[in-house]
């Protein structure tokens, strides 16, 4: 990367000791509840807009969209046999208000094949947040919806991380689910598995509401005005039970930091920078963005969801060989490791773009452990963050965006082939779970 201008080199050098990323993350996490559609969501979007302006983005504005706003009330999980006792549980977003009872059935990791091996009809299915080693990570949405489609009347999501940390996470994309589901701690899950082996029964009650609401994206621009553009985005919303420092406070802070770098660089294409709302409740802000943009103008997308958390960057290329090549080249030229993962998935804001055939990178980072770790629990707090990772990943992200812009300007980033994309998702065993969740594209049949 020897062709950076003196001004750009100066901005890169100052980024190593810049206090602004930590200050922004501090302001964002101090908001508290950033669940999409609430007052904290609106305050967070204003912080993002201010950060974009301060970093040098132009034409920064809000873009409001409709979404399904979910709010929680009281939740109870009561064992009714062979003993009578209650356990701490939290409702999962888009769980409906409900009161269900049935036998507890332990379905292990909750993969479709495990659910098929058990009779869950009329039962409350109990599944782990993690998945077997050696294969891809099976998402909560796949597990829940496949269990309900198979006849379960309720679902219990058991954290595999110890520490009395019930997990959260949406059950559907921007709509109320058909049955209730709750998260419980690993310690509670151990009891439930034992009771399931003893023909235990339970009652699950959830008080919740799904109502019409609004969230908003934050959009700005850096670089030249060109016919085509790169979309560079990260979501700023979080779940209501924690600060959302890791997910995705680190991601939106990485983008805000990278915008300052991009504003000082010579770019071959303009870059649309977006703070995306309502990702956690179904990629709603990204869907709105895709519906609003002229997709013929979008050359490629860089979605920062998971970067900045841990030491080494991961570039998830979603079957695009061209974006994989750019990521590998930036890693080689900077001598900073970037692990390239070509496996696609539909669970972050690149998905609506990928589904439309637009090549993408999702920038993540690897803890070396399976699953979300502190994410989606009460423990996702600012003290878990090492802002050195944010600053370094911001520099790498800026270089990746620049190199992708150059490659796209030279027609070196071809669109994704629909048939090849569908084949890749089938080979990764997504079809059953995505169909149960209602997110398998109709054109892939």
XYZ file of C-alpha atoms in Angstrom:
445
model
C 0.000 0.000 0.000
C 2.853 2.341 -0.894
C 0.670 4.577 -3.088
C -1.125 6.358 -0.245
C -0.892 10.142 -0.397
C 1.030 11.995 2.333
C -2.273 13.202 3.825
C -3.672 9.685 3.913
C -0.471 8.343 5.471
C -0.748 11.001 8.173
C -4.344 10.003 8.990
C -3.357 6.328 9.132
C -0.472 7.145 11.470
C -2.704 9.143 13.821
C -5.296 6.363 13.904
C -2.961 4.171 15.967
C -3.410 6.473 18.975
C -6.763 8.086 18.165
C -9.055 8.395 21.212
C -12.172 9.065 19.145
C -13.114 5.403 18.514
C -13.200 4.701 22.255
C -15.079 7.926 22.940
C -17.704 7.074 20.315
C -18.100 3.511 21.617
C -18.467 4.898 25.140
C -21.260 7.254 24.058
C -22.997 4.483 22.117
C -22.941 1.916 24.908
C -24.014 4.531 27.461
C -27.324 4.765 25.575
C -28.271 1.415 27.107
C -31.194 -0.201 25.294
C -30.665 0.225 21.513
C -33.439 -2.148 20.437
C -34.763 -1.065 17.044
C -37.858 1.097 17.176
C -37.233 2.522 20.647
C -35.915 5.831 21.946
C -32.419 4.390 22.408
C -32.379 3.373 18.753
C -33.095 6.973 17.756
C -30.416 8.358 20.068
C -27.889 5.869 18.698
C -28.635 6.856 15.093
C -27.987 10.499 15.973
C -24.619 9.558 17.478
C -23.746 7.676 14.289
C -24.712 10.660 12.124
C -22.527 12.980 14.226
C -19.607 10.545 13.987
C -19.930 10.322 10.192
C -19.950 14.115 9.865
C -16.972 14.466 12.203
C -15.068 11.863 10.157
C -15.560 13.805 6.925
C -18.557 12.136 5.294
C -20.716 14.394 3.151
C -24.487 14.591 2.665
C -25.189 12.749 5.915
C -28.920 12.182 6.367
C -31.477 9.885 7.993
C -33.675 7.474 6.048
C -36.685 6.314 8.062
C -38.414 2.990 7.454
C -41.242 0.987 8.947
C -40.539 -2.127 10.987
C -42.169 -4.477 13.480
C -41.330 -3.166 16.950
C -41.232 -5.840 19.673
C -41.400 -5.228 23.412
C -41.104 -7.678 26.281
C -43.166 -8.130 29.410
C -42.928 -10.833 32.057
C -41.737 -14.347 31.211
C -42.033 -17.491 33.319
C -40.690 -21.011 32.852
C -42.109 -23.461 35.378
C -41.343 -27.136 35.727
C -44.605 -28.994 36.464
C -43.289 -32.580 36.757
C -41.534 -34.556 38.182
C -40.844 -31.577 40.485
C -42.399 -28.148 40.764
C -39.911 -25.299 40.403
C -39.292 -22.200 38.315
C -36.300 -21.079 36.278
C -35.070 -17.695 35.074
C -35.839 -17.196 31.392
C -36.048 -14.279 28.956
C -38.354 -14.106 25.958
C -36.735 -14.018 22.533
C -37.685 -11.109 20.240
C -40.822 -11.667 18.168
C -42.077 -14.286 20.603
C -45.851 -13.826 20.812
C -47.804 -13.500 24.021
C -48.548 -17.140 24.875
C -49.140 -19.711 27.576
C -48.113 -23.243 26.558
C -47.442 -26.503 28.348
C -45.949 -29.803 27.300
C -43.234 -32.386 27.784
C -39.629 -31.214 27.707
C -37.721 -32.738 24.778
C -33.951 -32.279 24.653
C -32.999 -31.980 20.961
C -29.293 -31.506 21.646
C -27.794 -28.892 19.351
C -31.163 -28.377 17.678
C -30.012 -29.180 14.164
C -32.770 -30.248 11.750
C -31.442 -33.817 11.739
C -31.558 -33.986 15.562
C -35.069 -32.561 15.655
C -36.107 -35.200 13.110
C -34.818 -37.880 15.506
C -37.168 -36.776 18.304
C -40.926 -36.546 18.688
C -41.407 -32.834 19.393
C -45.092 -32.704 18.507
C -46.854 -30.855 21.331
C -43.564 -30.529 23.206
C -41.314 -27.754 24.449
C -38.048 -28.309 22.566
C -34.773 -27.585 24.387
C -31.719 -26.793 22.210
C -28.187 -25.494 22.698
C -26.902 -22.215 21.269
C -23.886 -24.001 19.811
C -23.541 -26.628 17.084
C -21.368 -29.704 16.508
C -17.763 -29.086 15.549
C -16.715 -29.837 12.001
C -19.672 -28.191 10.302
C -21.143 -24.747 9.824
C -22.806 -22.875 12.653
C -26.570 -23.531 12.738
C -28.420 -20.304 13.493
C -31.059 -19.883 16.193
C -33.681 -18.932 13.569
C -33.159 -22.236 11.766
C -33.423 -24.265 14.963
C -36.516 -22.547 16.330
C -38.536 -22.461 13.133
C -37.710 -26.060 12.207
C -38.746 -27.218 15.682
C -42.044 -25.313 15.476
C -42.659 -26.577 11.932
C -42.116 -30.075 13.338
C -44.884 -29.598 15.895
C -43.229 -28.103 18.978
C -45.421 -25.664 20.929
C -42.514 -23.843 22.564
C -38.736 -23.560 22.385
C -35.990 -23.095 24.964
C -32.603 -21.795 23.765
C -29.809 -22.866 26.141
C -26.578 -20.885 26.282
C -23.449 -23.042 25.999
C -21.376 -20.380 27.804
C -21.386 -20.662 31.635
C -22.104 -17.745 33.939
C -25.895 -17.577 34.365
C -26.279 -15.801 31.006
C -29.578 -16.435 29.215
C -29.168 -15.566 25.514
C -31.455 -13.519 23.320
C -32.022 -13.200 19.560
C -34.872 -12.752 17.119
C -37.041 -15.666 16.014
C -38.229 -14.302 12.661
C -37.331 -11.545 10.219
C -39.445 -8.475 11.012
C -42.582 -10.377 12.024
C -44.113 -12.109 15.026
C -43.303 -15.797 15.443
C -45.892 -18.565 15.579
C -44.903 -19.845 19.024
C -43.082 -18.644 22.140
C -39.375 -19.119 22.780
C -37.089 -18.185 25.649
C -33.398 -18.110 26.428
C -31.961 -19.747 29.534
C -28.492 -20.067 31.017
C -26.237 -23.079 30.601
C -26.812 -23.887 34.259
C -30.592 -23.901 33.805
C -30.214 -25.916 30.614
C -28.384 -28.623 32.531
C -31.419 -29.013 34.798
C -33.844 -28.996 31.869
C -31.875 -31.717 30.055
C -31.999 -33.867 33.171
C -35.721 -33.318 33.613
C -36.309 -34.082 29.931
C -34.621 -37.458 30.464
C -37.068 -38.079 33.336
C -40.176 -37.319 31.241
C -40.457 -33.851 32.730
C -43.155 -31.372 31.748
C -43.153 -27.593 31.849
C -45.296 -24.508 31.393
C -43.990 -21.512 29.468
C -45.703 -18.116 29.601
C -44.646 -15.022 27.699
C -46.059 -11.513 27.840
C -44.891 -9.571 24.757
C -46.192 -7.370 21.980
C -45.306 -6.821 18.316
C -46.578 -3.504 16.982
C -45.915 -1.195 14.016
C -42.796 0.915 14.569
C -40.055 2.918 12.891
C -36.296 2.861 12.750
C -33.860 4.666 10.496
C -30.639 4.243 8.578
C -27.897 6.859 8.559
C -26.323 7.494 5.154
C -23.377 9.587 3.986
C -20.863 9.739 1.146
C -17.094 9.814 0.794
C -14.988 9.922 -2.349
C -15.853 11.050 -5.856
C -19.285 11.220 -7.442
C -19.276 8.227 -9.777
C -21.852 6.232 -11.691
C -21.195 3.143 -9.555
C -20.449 2.978 -5.853
C -19.334 0.766 -2.983
C -21.718 0.357 -0.027
C -19.848 0.308 3.294
C -22.091 -0.432 6.257
C -22.530 -1.680 9.814
C -25.572 -1.949 12.043
C -25.786 0.180 15.174
C -28.805 -1.389 16.896
C -28.492 -3.965 19.663
C -30.651 -6.152 21.875
C -32.426 -4.626 24.829
C -30.772 -6.708 27.548
C -27.205 -5.353 27.205
C -25.017 -2.501 25.981
C -24.272 -4.141 22.638
C -20.588 -3.239 22.857
C -19.327 -6.223 20.885
C -22.436 -6.726 18.756
C -22.279 -4.417 17.033
C -20.797 -1.445 18.827
C -17.359 -2.538 17.660
C -18.591 -2.857 14.086
C -20.176 0.578 13.740
C -17.172 2.127 15.526
C -14.882 0.411 13.017
C -16.867 1.939 10.156
C -16.924 5.423 11.696
C -13.150 5.219 12.173
C -12.595 3.933 8.631
C -14.677 6.779 7.168
C -12.056 9.257 8.392
C -9.381 7.248 6.572
C -11.423 6.930 3.382
C -12.104 10.677 3.359
C -8.342 11.238 3.132
C -7.738 8.651 0.395
C -7.933 8.821 -3.385
C -10.783 6.512 -4.377
C -11.754 5.272 -7.830
C -15.428 4.971 -6.887
C -17.638 6.831 -4.470
C -18.497 5.092 -1.205
C -21.958 5.154 0.387
C -21.430 4.785 4.140
C -24.422 3.481 6.055
C -25.241 2.997 9.698
C -27.951 0.352 9.415
C -30.933 0.145 11.736
C -32.914 -2.909 12.845
C -30.416 -5.606 11.882
C -31.040 -7.627 15.028
C -34.775 -7.841 14.320
C -34.508 -9.174 10.787
C -32.098 -7.146 8.599
C -34.952 -4.681 8.141
C -32.765 -1.620 7.541
C -30.678 -3.486 4.963
C -33.820 -4.730 3.210
C -35.098 -1.150 3.057
C -31.751 0.004 1.670
C -31.758 -2.646 -1.061
C -35.328 -1.766 -2.029
C -34.487 1.938 -2.249
C -31.165 1.870 -4.111
C -30.578 1.444 -7.825
C -28.757 -1.873 -7.525
C -27.221 -1.510 -10.972
C -25.089 1.225 -9.416
C -23.896 -0.916 -6.484
C -20.588 -2.524 -7.411
C -19.985 -4.348 -4.131
C -20.845 -4.246 -0.420
C -18.641 -4.327 2.674
C -20.674 -5.131 5.796
C -18.860 -4.790 9.119
C -20.576 -7.101 11.591
C -18.196 -8.695 14.067
C -14.981 -6.849 13.194
C -13.168 -4.977 15.941
C -14.020 -7.518 18.631
C -11.042 -9.880 18.509
C -7.482 -9.841 17.255
C -7.554 -11.174 13.683
C -9.896 -10.051 10.942
C -12.084 -12.516 9.023
C -13.353 -11.693 5.525
C -16.482 -13.664 4.702
C -16.803 -13.545 0.928
C -20.183 -15.238 0.350
C -18.978 -17.213 -2.694
C -17.332 -14.228 -4.463
C -13.890 -15.207 -5.736
C -13.162 -11.591 -6.655
C -13.724 -10.191 -3.165
C -11.748 -13.119 -1.727
C -8.818 -12.236 -3.975
C -8.891 -8.608 -2.820
C -8.970 -9.638 0.844
C -6.034 -11.988 0.380
C -4.050 -9.326 -1.457
C -4.606 -6.710 1.254
C -3.546 -9.246 3.884
C -0.355 -10.050 1.970
C 0.564 -6.436 1.254
C -0.057 -5.223 4.817
C 1.315 -8.365 6.461
C -1.764 -8.464 8.675
C -3.650 -11.755 8.777
C -7.109 -11.788 7.217
C -8.732 -15.205 7.195
C -10.900 -15.675 4.122
C -14.108 -17.692 4.555
C -16.132 -18.305 1.391
C -19.139 -19.958 3.091
C -22.310 -17.876 2.611
C -25.000 -17.223 5.200
C -28.212 -15.125 5.383
C -27.863 -13.719 8.896
C -26.346 -10.249 8.511
C -26.834 -7.131 6.436
C -24.947 -8.335 3.361
C -27.684 -10.948 2.752
C -30.247 -8.757 0.931
C -27.447 -7.618 -1.403
C -26.017 -11.101 -1.926
C -29.506 -12.433 -2.626
C -29.743 -9.778 -5.364
C -26.463 -10.967 -6.916
C -24.172 -8.241 -5.559
C -20.728 -9.448 -4.409
C -19.944 -8.742 -0.782
C -17.538 -8.960 2.091
C -18.650 -9.322 5.685
C -15.862 -8.310 8.031
C -15.841 -10.342 11.230
C -13.212 -11.354 13.771
C -12.407 -14.672 15.357
C -12.187 -15.393 19.089
C -11.142 -18.982 18.472
C -14.306 -20.171 20.237
C -17.508 -21.488 18.740
C -20.589 -19.314 18.984
C -21.283 -15.723 20.039
C -19.435 -15.710 23.354
C -20.678 -12.691 25.344
C -22.830 -11.533 22.434
C -26.633 -11.467 22.829
C -26.321 -11.688 26.638
C -26.255 -9.266 29.583
C -22.448 -9.541 29.453
C -22.017 -7.774 26.093
C -20.557 -4.698 27.759
C -17.869 -2.119 27.019
C -15.299 -3.645 29.384
C -14.991 -6.617 26.973
C -13.667 -4.365 24.190
C -10.022 -3.812 23.284
C -10.117 -0.701 21.106
C -6.742 -1.523 19.562
C -8.637 -4.102 17.515
C -11.130 -1.468 16.368
C -8.426 0.923 15.203
C -6.473 -1.761 13.372
C -9.537 -3.282 11.738
C -10.683 0.178 10.667
C -7.402 0.668 8.816
C -7.698 -2.721 7.146
C -11.353 -2.076 6.291
C -10.491 1.245 4.665
C -7.803 -0.424 2.559
C -10.205 -3.207 1.599
C -12.857 -0.689 0.518
C -10.300 1.238 -1.545
C -8.999 -1.887 -3.268
C -12.519 -3.120 -3.969
C -13.402 0.272 -5.434
C -10.375 0.086 -7.726
C -11.149 -3.467 -8.788
C -14.799 -2.607 -9.429
C -13.839 0.467 -11.452
C -11.745 -1.888 -13.624
C -14.687 -4.327 -13.987
C -12.878 -6.966 -11.928
C -15.742 -7.664 -9.473
C -18.378 -9.680 -11.361
C -21.867 -10.166 -9.983
C -22.915 -13.389 -8.288
C -24.568 -16.133 -10.325
C -27.982 -17.040 -8.926
C -27.687 -20.777 -9.628
C -24.190 -20.982 -8.168
C -25.333 -19.086 -5.082
C -28.294 -21.413 -4.530
C -26.013 -24.430 -4.949
C -23.588 -23.038 -2.366
C -26.387 -22.561 0.171
C -27.664 -26.083 -0.473
C -24.193 -27.567 -0.108
C -23.886 -25.781 3.250
C -27.191 -27.397 4.358
C -29.132 -24.155 4.687
C -32.222 -25.195 2.745
C -34.258 -26.882 5.509
C -33.673 -24.210 8.105
C -34.126 -21.257 5.754
C -37.359 -22.674 4.359
C -38.716 -23.196 7.864
C -37.799 -19.593 8.683
C -39.429 -18.303 5.499
C -36.234 -16.771 4.090
C -35.342 -19.236 1.308
C -35.615 -17.247 -1.975
C -38.555 -18.356 -4.092
C -36.468 -18.177 -7.246
C -34.156 -20.872 -5.913
C -36.764 -23.632 -6.131
